[in-house]
mmCIF file of C-alpha atoms and ligand atoms in Angstrom:
data_model
loop_
_atom_site.group_PDB
_atom_site.id
_atom_site.type_symbol
_atom_site.label_atom_id
_atom_site.label_comp_id
_atom_site.label_asym_id
_atom_site.label_seq_id
_atom_site.Cartn_x
_atom_site.Cartn_y
_atom_site.Cartn_z
ATOM 1 C CA MET A 30 0.162 0.182 -0.104
ATOM 2 C CA SER A 31 1.171 3.537 -0.764
ATOM 3 C CA THR A 32 0.050 6.998 0.035
ATOM 4 C CA ALA A 33 2.565 8.553 -2.648
ATOM 5 C CA THR A 34 0.935 9.590 -6.041
ATOM 6 C CA ARG A 35 2.967 9.260 -9.168
ATOM 7 C CA PRO A 36 4.170 12.722 -10.531
ATOM 8 C CA ALA A 37 3.166 12.723 -14.140
ATOM 9 C CA ASP A 38 6.183 14.860 -15.431
ATOM 10 C CA ALA A 39 8.833 12.507 -13.481
ATOM 11 C CA PRO A 40 8.247 9.080 -14.170
ATOM 12 C CA ASP A 41 11.727 7.985 -13.064
ATOM 13 C CA ALA A 42 11.449 9.861 -9.547
ATOM 14 C CA GLY A 43 10.571 8.204 -6.100
ATOM 15 C CA GLU A 44 8.955 4.695 -5.649
ATOM 16 C CA PHE A 45 7.515 4.197 -8.914
ATOM 17 C CA GLY A 46 10.880 5.240 -10.610
ATOM 18 C CA LEU A 47 12.634 2.690 -8.407
ATOM 19 C CA ILE A 48 10.283 -0.134 -9.283
ATOM 20 C CA ALA A 49 10.675 0.620 -12.891
ATOM 21 C CA ARG A 50 14.515 0.893 -13.067
ATOM 22 C CA HIS A 51 15.000 -2.179 -10.978
ATOM 23 C CA PHE A 52 12.160 -4.470 -10.609
ATOM 24 C CA GLN A 53 9.814 -4.179 -13.804
ATOM 25 C CA ARG A 54 11.814 -5.682 -16.609
ATOM 26 C CA LEU A 55 9.650 -4.299 -19.472
ATOM 27 C CA GLY A 56 10.170 -6.204 -22.838
ATOM 28 C CA LEU A 57 10.980 -9.556 -21.144
ATOM 29 C CA ALA A 58 8.708 -12.262 -22.269
ATOM 30 C CA ASN A 59 6.800 -13.553 -19.101
ATOM 31 C CA PRO A 60 6.202 -17.387 -18.841
ATOM 32 C CA SER A 61 2.838 -18.682 -19.990
ATOM 33 C CA GLN A 62 1.745 -18.794 -16.232
ATOM 34 C CA VAL A 63 1.735 -15.053 -16.070
ATOM 35 C CA ALA A 64 -1.408 -13.345 -17.498
ATOM 36 C CA LEU A 65 -0.533 -10.214 -15.929
ATOM 37 C CA GLY A 66 2.680 -8.979 -14.226
ATOM 38 C CA ILE A 67 3.708 -5.894 -12.530
ATOM 39 C CA GLY A 68 1.941 -2.602 -12.747
ATOM 40 C CA ASP A 69 -1.618 -3.248 -11.821
ATOM 41 C CA ASP A 70 -3.455 -3.574 -8.669
ATOM 42 C CA CYS A 71 -2.904 -7.462 -8.700
ATOM 43 C CA ALA A 72 -0.964 -9.796 -10.846
ATOM 44 C CA LEU A 73 -2.839 -12.526 -12.430
ATOM 45 C CA LEU A 74 -1.382 -16.233 -12.436
ATOM 46 C CA ALA A 75 -2.534 -18.893 -14.593
ATOM 47 C CA PRO A 76 -1.662 -22.159 -13.049
ATOM 48 C CA THR A 77 -1.936 -25.618 -14.794
ATOM 49 C CA PRO A 78 -6.073 -26.190 -14.686
ATOM 50 C CA GLY A 79 -6.550 -29.072 -11.828
ATOM 51 C CA SER A 80 -3.256 -28.274 -9.883
ATOM 52 C CA GLN A 81 -2.838 -26.822 -6.339
ATOM 53 C CA LEU A 82 -1.116 -23.629 -5.495
ATOM 54 C CA ALA A 83 1.437 -23.955 -3.283
ATOM 55 C CA ILE A 84 2.335 -20.625 -1.596
ATOM 56 C CA SER A 85 5.293 -19.632 1.110
ATOM 57 C CA SER A 86 6.557 -16.400 2.224
ATOM 58 C CA ASP A 87 10.122 -15.770 4.102
ATOM 59 C CA MET A 88 11.359 -12.475 5.348
ATOM 60 C CA LEU A 89 14.877 -11.451 5.660
ATOM 61 C CA VAL A 90 15.780 -8.963 8.153
ATOM 62 C CA GLN A 91 18.990 -7.009 8.441
ATOM 63 C CA GLY A 92 20.883 -8.263 11.682
ATOM 64 C CA ARG A 93 18.912 -11.247 12.035
ATOM 65 C CA HIS A 94 19.163 -12.864 8.729
ATOM 66 C CA PHE A 95 22.077 -11.406 7.093
ATOM 67 C CA PHE A 96 25.180 -9.206 7.993
ATOM 68 C CA PRO A 97 24.729 -5.263 7.104
ATOM 69 C CA ASP A 98 27.766 -5.697 4.910
ATOM 70 C CA VAL A 99 26.340 -8.586 2.806
ATOM 71 C CA ASP A 100 27.174 -8.340 -0.794
ATOM 72 C CA PRO A 101 23.736 -7.173 -2.346
ATOM 73 C CA ALA A 102 23.829 -9.710 -5.231
ATOM 74 C CA ALA A 103 24.229 -12.437 -2.923
ATOM 75 C CA LEU A 104 21.389 -11.251 -0.703
ATOM 76 C CA GLY A 105 18.992 -10.987 -3.656
ATOM 77 C CA HIS A 106 20.011 -14.593 -4.590
ATOM 78 C CA LYS A 107 19.444 -15.792 -0.839
ATOM 79 C CA ALA A 108 16.156 -13.859 -0.408
ATOM 80 C CA LEU A 109 14.608 -15.841 -3.397
ATOM 81 C CA ALA A 110 16.541 -18.928 -2.865
ATOM 82 C CA VAL A 111 15.141 -19.703 0.488
ATOM 83 C CA ASN A 112 11.681 -19.381 -0.651
ATOM 84 C CA LEU A 113 12.093 -21.431 -3.563
ATOM 85 C CA SER A 114 13.753 -24.040 -1.239
ATOM 86 C CA ASP A 115 10.162 -24.138 0.293
ATOM 87 C CA LEU A 116 8.586 -25.116 -3.045
ATOM 88 C CA ALA A 117 11.170 -27.769 -3.404
ATOM 89 C CA ALA A 118 10.539 -29.344 -0.161
ATOM 90 C CA MET A 119 6.871 -29.600 -1.263
ATOM 91 C CA GLY A 120 7.797 -30.966 -4.799
ATOM 92 C CA ALA A 121 6.082 -27.895 -6.262
ATOM 93 C CA ARG A 122 7.082 -26.028 -9.521
ATOM 94 C CA PRO A 123 7.618 -22.558 -9.223
ATOM 95 C CA LEU A 124 5.102 -19.942 -10.923
ATOM 96 C CA GLY A 125 6.243 -16.670 -9.869
ATOM 97 C CA PHE A 126 6.967 -14.489 -6.742
ATOM 98 C CA THR A 127 6.060 -11.236 -5.116
ATOM 99 C CA LEU A 128 8.728 -8.946 -3.356
ATOM 100 C CA ALA A 129 7.902 -6.498 -0.464
ATOM 101 C CA ILE A 130 10.894 -4.546 0.266
ATOM 102 C CA ALA A 131 11.627 -1.748 2.935
ATOM 103 C CA LEU A 132 14.579 0.233 2.024
ATOM 104 C CA PRO A 133 16.538 3.085 4.225
ATOM 105 C CA GLU A 134 17.050 4.830 1.040
ATOM 106 C CA ALA A 135 16.867 4.480 -2.980
ATOM 107 C CA ASN A 136 20.587 3.630 -3.354
ATOM 108 C CA ASP A 137 20.587 2.628 -7.142
ATOM 109 C CA SER A 138 24.105 1.194 -6.602
ATOM 110 C CA TRP A 139 22.984 -1.160 -3.763
ATOM 111 C CA LEU A 140 19.652 -1.925 -5.759
ATOM 112 C CA LYS A 141 21.356 -2.841 -8.870
ATOM 113 C CA PRO A 142 23.602 -5.680 -7.505
ATOM 114 C CA PHE A 143 20.596 -6.934 -5.505
ATOM 115 C CA ALA A 144 18.137 -7.187 -8.310
ATOM 116 C CA THR A 145 21.026 -8.812 -10.506
ATOM 117 C CA GLY A 146 21.352 -11.564 -8.049
ATOM 118 C CA LEU A 147 17.626 -11.929 -7.652
ATOM 119 C CA PHE A 148 16.827 -12.122 -11.218
ATOM 120 C CA ALA A 149 19.689 -14.424 -11.939
ATOM 121 C CA LEU A 150 17.978 -17.136 -9.829
ATOM 122 C CA ALA A 151 14.413 -16.207 -10.728
ATOM 123 C CA ASP A 152 15.500 -16.658 -14.427
ATOM 124 C CA ALA A 153 17.181 -20.052 -13.804
ATOM 125 C CA HIS A 154 13.979 -21.256 -12.524
ATOM 126 C CA ALA A 155 11.539 -19.565 -14.792
ATOM 127 C CA CYS A 156 9.993 -17.750 -11.717
ATOM 128 C CA PRO A 157 9.294 -14.258 -12.604
ATOM 129 C CA LEU A 158 8.805 -11.332 -10.308
ATOM 130 C CA VAL A 159 4.991 -10.490 -10.767
ATOM 131 C CA GLY A 160 4.461 -7.768 -8.165
ATOM 132 C CA GLY A 161 5.213 -6.596 -4.626
ATOM 133 C CA ASP A 162 5.460 -3.513 -2.388
ATOM 134 C CA THR A 163 8.295 -0.902 -1.859
ATOM 135 C CA THR A 164 8.494 1.364 1.249
ATOM 136 C CA ARG A 165 11.125 3.350 3.243
ATOM 137 C CA GLY A 166 12.367 1.666 6.432
ATOM 138 C CA PRO A 167 15.039 -0.479 8.059
ATOM 139 C CA LEU A 168 16.236 -3.187 5.363
ATOM 140 C CA ASN A 169 13.844 -5.918 5.330
ATOM 141 C CA ILE A 170 13.039 -8.312 2.491
ATOM 142 C CA CYS A 171 9.939 -10.374 2.312
ATOM 143 C CA ILE A 172 9.260 -12.709 -0.709
ATOM 144 C CA THR A 173 6.225 -14.772 -1.552
ATOM 145 C CA VAL A 174 6.466 -17.466 -3.979
ATOM 146 C CA PHE A 175 3.584 -19.229 -5.580
ATOM 147 C CA GLY A 176 3.893 -22.843 -7.201
ATOM 148 C CA GLU A 177 1.824 -25.617 -8.257
ATOM 149 C CA VAL A 178 1.535 -29.262 -7.643
ATOM 150 C CA LEU A 179 -0.725 -31.812 -8.638
ATOM 151 C CA PRO A 180 -3.310 -32.848 -5.738
ATOM 152 C CA GLY A 181 -1.966 -35.422 -3.624
ATOM 153 C CA MET A 182 1.616 -35.123 -4.702
ATOM 154 C CA ALA A 183 2.857 -32.522 -2.313
ATOM 155 C CA MET A 184 5.142 -33.996 0.169
ATOM 156 C CA ARG A 185 3.845 -33.055 3.575
ATOM 157 C CA ARG A 186 5.758 -33.275 6.997
ATOM 158 C CA GLY A 187 3.002 -35.755 8.421
ATOM 159 C CA ALA A 188 3.459 -38.508 5.787
ATOM 160 C CA ALA A 189 6.756 -40.041 7.189
ATOM 161 C CA GLN A 190 5.870 -43.916 8.056
ATOM 162 C CA ALA A 191 7.760 -46.096 10.288
ATOM 163 C CA GLY A 192 10.112 -48.260 8.532
ATOM 164 C CA ASP A 193 10.983 -45.512 5.890
ATOM 165 C CA ASP A 194 14.585 -44.497 5.329
ATOM 166 C CA LEU A 195 15.616 -41.255 6.042
ATOM 167 C CA TYR A 196 17.601 -39.026 3.308
ATOM 168 C CA VAL A 197 19.526 -35.772 3.156
ATOM 169 C CA SER A 198 20.450 -34.284 -0.144
ATOM 170 C CA GLY A 199 23.775 -32.490 -0.935
ATOM 171 C CA GLN A 200 25.952 -31.656 2.078
ATOM 172 C CA VAL A 201 24.807 -30.077 5.511
ATOM 173 C CA GLY A 202 26.758 -28.064 7.964
ATOM 174 C CA GLU A 203 28.968 -25.816 5.786
ATOM 175 C CA ALA A 204 26.765 -22.718 6.136
ATOM 176 C CA ARG A 205 27.022 -23.088 9.986
ATOM 177 C CA MET A 206 30.709 -23.181 9.409
ATOM 178 C CA ALA A 207 30.538 -19.859 7.525
ATOM 179 C CA LEU A 208 28.669 -18.599 10.052
ATOM 180 C CA GLU A 209 30.876 -19.236 12.863
ATOM 181 C CA LEU A 210 33.518 -17.858 10.738
ATOM 182 C CA ARG A 211 31.887 -14.638 10.154
ATOM 183 C CA ARG A 212 31.080 -14.475 14.088
ATOM 184 C CA GLU A 213 34.966 -14.957 14.601
ATOM 185 C CA THR A 214 34.156 -17.856 16.846
ATOM 186 C CA PRO A 215 37.619 -19.211 18.100
ATOM 187 C CA TRP A 216 36.764 -22.880 17.270
ATOM 188 C CA ALA A 217 36.177 -22.025 13.704
ATOM 189 C CA LEU A 218 39.285 -19.648 13.397
ATOM 190 C CA GLU A 219 41.384 -22.529 15.098
ATOM 191 C CA HIS A 220 39.832 -25.497 12.866
ATOM 192 C CA ILE A 221 38.957 -23.874 9.584
ATOM 193 C CA ASP A 222 42.017 -23.373 7.370
ATOM 194 C CA THR A 223 42.037 -20.316 5.369
ATOM 195 C CA PRO A 224 41.879 -21.874 1.861
ATOM 196 C CA SER A 225 38.435 -23.501 2.510
ATOM 197 C CA ARG A 226 36.857 -20.356 3.893
ATOM 198 C CA PRO A 227 35.791 -18.787 0.534
ATOM 199 C CA ALA A 228 33.753 -21.969 -0.431
ATOM 200 C CA LEU A 229 31.946 -22.246 3.139
ATOM 201 C CA ILE A 230 31.137 -18.518 2.697
ATOM 202 C CA GLU A 231 29.512 -19.043 -0.583
ATOM 203 C CA ARG A 232 27.561 -21.958 0.769
ATOM 204 C CA MET A 233 25.993 -19.543 3.430
ATOM 205 C CA ASP A 234 25.283 -16.648 1.302
ATOM 206 C CA ARG A 235 24.221 -18.501 -1.947
ATOM 207 C CA PRO A 236 22.110 -21.400 -1.120
ATOM 208 C CA THR A 237 20.946 -23.756 -4.027
ATOM 209 C CA PRO A 238 17.161 -24.641 -3.734
ATOM 210 C CA ARG A 239 16.697 -28.176 -4.686
ATOM 211 C CA LEU A 240 14.021 -27.728 -7.008
ATOM 212 C CA ALA A 241 14.849 -30.359 -9.605
ATOM 213 C CA LEU A 242 15.302 -32.820 -6.806
ATOM 214 C CA GLY A 243 11.776 -31.946 -5.206
ATOM 215 C CA GLN A 244 10.007 -32.343 -8.182
ATOM 216 C CA ALA A 245 11.700 -35.856 -9.081
ATOM 217 C CA LEU A 246 11.190 -37.030 -5.231
ATOM 218 C CA SER A 247 7.351 -36.280 -5.517
ATOM 219 C CA GLY A 248 5.603 -39.562 -5.698
ATOM 220 C CA LEU A 249 8.489 -41.458 -4.351
ATOM 221 C CA ALA A 250 9.025 -39.988 -1.162
ATOM 222 C CA HIS A 251 6.720 -39.918 1.836
ATOM 223 C CA ALA A 252 7.449 -36.766 3.950
ATOM 224 C CA ALA A 253 10.048 -33.981 3.077
ATOM 225 C CA LEU A 254 11.200 -30.718 4.422
ATOM 226 C CA ASP A 255 13.821 -28.079 3.744
ATOM 227 C CA ILE A 256 16.635 -27.603 6.488
ATOM 228 C CA SER A 257 16.420 -24.012 7.412
ATOM 229 C CA ASP A 258 17.046 -24.505 11.055
ATOM 230 C CA GLY A 259 19.314 -27.438 11.541
ATOM 231 C CA LEU A 260 18.848 -31.193 10.541
ATOM 232 C CA VAL A 261 17.750 -32.428 14.121
ATOM 233 C CA GLY A 262 15.355 -29.375 14.738
ATOM 234 C CA ASP A 263 13.803 -29.717 11.333
ATOM 235 C CA LEU A 264 13.865 -33.304 11.577
ATOM 236 C CA ARG A 265 11.787 -33.152 14.771
ATOM 237 C CA HIS A 266 9.125 -31.271 12.857
ATOM 238 C CA ILE A 267 8.470 -34.362 10.721
ATOM 239 C CA LEU A 268 8.264 -36.657 13.816
ATOM 240 C CA ARG A 269 5.915 -34.534 15.504
ATOM 241 C CA ALA A 270 3.720 -34.161 12.329
ATOM 242 C CA SER A 271 3.797 -38.059 11.607
ATOM 243 C CA GLY A 272 3.837 -39.305 14.875
ATOM 244 C CA VAL A 273 7.101 -41.449 14.488
ATOM 245 C CA GLY A 274 10.501 -41.450 15.424
ATOM 246 C CA ALA A 275 13.843 -41.612 13.716
ATOM 247 C CA VAL A 276 17.457 -42.915 14.293
ATOM 248 C CA ILE A 277 20.238 -41.082 12.712
ATOM 249 C CA ASP A 278 23.421 -43.112 11.818
ATOM 250 C CA TRP A 279 26.202 -40.757 12.655
ATOM 251 C CA ALA A 280 28.597 -42.214 10.469
ATOM 252 C CA SER A 281 26.597 -42.187 7.364
ATOM 253 C CA LEU A 282 25.905 -38.292 7.631
ATOM 254 C CA PRO A 283 27.722 -36.568 4.522
ATOM 255 C CA ARG A 284 30.868 -34.850 5.336
ATOM 256 C CA THR A 285 33.148 -32.586 3.203
ATOM 257 C CA GLY A 286 36.779 -32.197 4.000
ATOM 258 C CA ALA A 287 36.269 -29.170 5.924
ATOM 259 C CA ILE A 288 33.608 -30.727 8.253
ATOM 260 C CA ALA A 289 35.719 -34.090 8.800
ATOM 261 C CA ALA A 290 38.291 -32.186 10.033
ATOM 262 C CA LEU A 291 36.559 -30.457 12.981
ATOM 263 C CA PRO A 292 36.440 -32.209 16.610
ATOM 264 C CA GLU A 293 33.319 -34.185 16.841
ATOM 265 C CA VAL A 294 31.530 -31.656 19.183
ATOM 266 C CA HIS A 295 31.896 -29.046 16.435
ATOM 267 C CA GLN A 296 30.853 -31.530 13.737
ATOM 268 C CA GLN A 297 27.779 -32.069 15.747
ATOM 269 C CA THR A 298 27.122 -28.373 15.865
ATOM 270 C CA CYS A 299 27.610 -28.060 12.247
ATOM 271 C CA LEU A 300 25.876 -31.357 10.744
ATOM 272 C CA LEU A 301 23.116 -31.796 13.281
ATOM 273 C CA HIS A 302 22.208 -27.987 14.290
ATOM 274 C CA GLY A 303 23.585 -26.100 11.180
ATOM 275 C CA GLY A 304 20.921 -23.845 9.872
ATOM 276 C CA ASP A 305 20.756 -22.224 6.308
ATOM 277 C CA ASP A 306 21.902 -25.193 4.208
ATOM 278 C CA TYR A 307 18.532 -25.350 2.408
ATOM 279 C CA GLU A 308 19.148 -29.046 1.605
ATOM 280 C CA LEU A 309 15.854 -31.438 1.389
ATOM 281 C CA LEU A 310 15.433 -33.990 4.385
ATOM 282 C CA PHE A 311 12.983 -36.571 3.251
ATOM 283 C CA THR A 312 11.725 -40.073 4.144
ATOM 284 C CA ALA A 313 10.809 -43.082 1.546
ATOM 285 C CA PRO A 314 10.057 -46.628 1.792
ATOM 286 C CA ALA A 315 12.849 -48.957 1.206
ATOM 287 C CA THR A 316 11.209 -50.039 -2.025
ATOM 288 C CA ALA A 317 11.930 -46.704 -3.620
ATOM 289 C CA ARG A 318 15.829 -47.056 -3.062
ATOM 290 C CA ASP A 319 16.640 -47.607 -6.903
ATOM 291 C CA SER A 320 14.005 -45.060 -8.158
ATOM 292 C CA LEU A 321 15.427 -42.519 -5.638
ATOM 293 C CA LEU A 322 18.854 -43.022 -7.014
ATOM 294 C CA SER A 323 17.710 -42.523 -10.570
ATOM 295 C CA ALA A 324 15.595 -39.479 -9.771
ATOM 296 C CA ALA A 325 18.739 -37.943 -7.797
ATOM 297 C CA GLN A 326 20.997 -38.678 -10.891
ATOM 298 C CA ALA A 327 18.224 -37.099 -13.199
ATOM 299 C CA SER A 328 18.291 -33.879 -11.036
ATOM 300 C CA GLN A 329 22.017 -33.756 -10.802
ATOM 301 C CA THR A 330 21.727 -33.776 -6.853
ATOM 302 C CA SER A 331 23.427 -36.321 -4.388
ATOM 303 C CA ILE A 332 21.486 -37.949 -1.824
ATOM 304 C CA HIS A 333 22.610 -39.801 1.329
ATOM 305 C CA ARG A 334 20.460 -42.321 3.394
ATOM 306 C CA ILE A 335 21.450 -41.316 6.930
ATOM 307 C CA GLY A 336 19.024 -43.513 8.986
ATOM 308 C CA CYS A 337 15.474 -44.477 9.262
ATOM 309 C CA ILE A 338 12.118 -43.959 10.798
ATOM 310 C CA THR A 339 10.632 -45.773 13.671
ATOM 311 C CA ALA A 340 7.552 -46.330 15.443
ATOM 312 C CA GLU A 341 8.698 -44.664 18.679
ATOM 313 C CA SER A 342 6.670 -41.685 18.426
ATOM 314 C CA GLY A 343 8.993 -38.638 19.194
ATOM 315 C CA MET A 344 12.158 -40.512 19.862
ATOM 316 C CA LEU A 345 15.195 -39.465 18.121
ATOM 317 C CA ARG A 346 18.187 -41.517 18.474
ATOM 318 C CA LEU A 347 21.787 -40.888 17.069
ATOM 319 C CA LEU A 348 23.933 -44.316 16.550
ATOM 320 C CA ASP A 349 27.564 -44.620 15.995
ATOM 321 C CA ALA A 350 29.145 -47.164 13.593
ATOM 322 C CA ALA A 351 28.949 -49.736 16.355
ATOM 323 C CA GLY A 352 25.382 -49.355 16.984
ATOM 324 C CA GLN A 353 25.722 -47.554 20.310
ATOM 325 C CA ASP A 354 23.752 -44.477 21.271
ATOM 326 C CA ARG A 355 25.464 -41.129 21.104
ATOM 327 C CA PRO A 356 24.156 -38.201 22.898
ATOM 328 C CA ILE A 357 23.068 -35.446 20.779
ATOM 329 C CA LEU A 358 24.798 -32.240 21.896
ATOM 330 C CA GLY A 359 23.104 -28.667 21.515
ATOM 331 C CA GLN A 360 20.254 -27.571 19.751
ATOM 332 C CA SER A 361 18.659 -26.402 16.607
ATOM 333 C CA PHE A 362 17.930 -22.699 15.990
ATOM 334 C CA ASP A 363 14.682 -21.079 17.056
ATOM 335 C CA HIS A 364 14.184 -17.113 16.825
ATOM 336 C CA PHE A 365 12.061 -17.199 20.208
ATOM 337 C CA ALA A 366 14.174 -19.819 22.327
ATOM 338 C CA THR A 367 14.989 -18.315 25.713
HETATM 339 P P1 ADP B 427 -0.948 -0.601 -4.822
HETATM 340 O O1 ADP B 427 -0.823 0.808 -4.138
HETATM 341 O O2 ADP B 427 -2.107 -0.710 -5.676
HETATM 342 O O3 ADP B 427 -0.681 -1.859 -3.895
HETATM 343 P P2 ADP B 427 1.758 -0.005 -5.423
HETATM 344 O O4 ADP B 427 1.608 1.404 -6.096
HETATM 345 O O5 ADP B 427 2.175 -0.417 -4.283
HETATM 346 O O6 ADP B 427 0.341 -0.684 -5.946
HETATM 347 O O7 ADP B 427 2.874 -0.876 -6.675
HETATM 348 C C1 ADP B 427 2.507 -0.581 -8.159
HETATM 349 C C2 ADP B 427 2.711 -1.888 -8.878
HETATM 350 O O8 ADP B 427 4.216 -2.070 -8.717
HETATM 351 C C3 ADP B 427 1.960 -3.071 -8.259
HETATM 352 O O9 ADP B 427 1.717 -3.809 -9.660
HETATM 353 C C4 ADP B 427 3.005 -3.810 -7.456
HETATM 354 O O10 ADP B 427 2.741 -4.980 -7.499
HETATM 355 C C5 ADP B 427 4.428 -3.450 -8.119
HETATM 356 N N1 ADP B 427 5.562 -3.509 -7.365
HETATM 357 C C6 ADP B 427 5.719 -2.455 -5.944
HETATM 358 N N2 ADP B 427 6.745 -2.874 -5.547
HETATM 359 C C7 ADP B 427 7.276 -3.631 -6.177
HETATM 360 C C8 ADP B 427 8.650 -4.610 -5.902
HETATM 361 N N3 ADP B 427 9.486 -4.155 -4.780
HETATM 362 N N4 ADP B 427 8.899 -5.678 -6.649
HETATM 363 C C9 ADP B 427 7.836 -5.746 -7.737
HETATM 364 N N5 ADP B 427 6.675 -5.094 -8.118
HETATM 365 C C10 ADP B 427 6.529 -4.138 -7.024
HETATM 366 MG MG1 MG B 428 1.358 -1.779 -3.004
#
């Protein structure tokens, strides 16, 4: 909502000029699912008839979700990536997104790279920006994505079954290592060598939404979610919603060299509680193992079987290679935890 009026003689000034310069990409063909894009009171989307709309919002707040000096191009990427990751977790296909943004000032040299990072990812997934809102205020970015999925095909948190295998995609924990480096946490500075740091920072700043994998899993996997707050904390959402338990096999968690080089307590912090990875955590029946490997290959995303789902509701166990219980140290992220 805006109280500003557009000056007829100065189309490039103020709020509307800013939108036109950075967010309204005239002349670019919209994909067929967009009947009307930016410029009217509403955008009009045309989902495939018979499909369901999948909708998700995520807000990024300066000082809470990103550092004030973050590269604006990386921020544009990440703001959309975390939203697309939610579509991926449901097995949905992106249709478009809206951007509500509060800016302290109309700074073109900041907005330009921000929009470049944002649109590079949007274009890669044929997910156009169809509208939004722009206001002055402390930097705050809220994106809503719209996707579509066939009825009954969305992977819900409550669909895990006892006996399912438990999987994670890609690599977890590196975003947390980067965060601890940025915070200059002593153990991170001590154990993470300098050459491996840029790749870790990249993992935190530019997560990859696993959209192709998510769509390939739909119909094979039972429950799924994307890991934003830490593997253990997010797994507990599945356990609670499904009324099941789980066993994580410590040795089978995927580890990059940088993580494997950490003492175990810090490995646990990163692998079990590291947020911001945006990998998919999912369960699937053992009969789906071969099909899952084909799905992973087709979507060029690795998957790792890391444990199983049990009938013991709410019970989460971590087992070592000898089958002995290990304590789960620490906990996952919660904005309102005391
Ligand atoms: P209204 O007052 O009717 O809500 P606005 O004046 O806020 O509309 O916005 C004008 C048009 O620009 C609308 O189509 C809106 O969706 C779009 N818009 C505003 N801000 C953004 C933004 N940050 N990104 C994309 N589109 C935007
Ligand atoms: Mg508006």
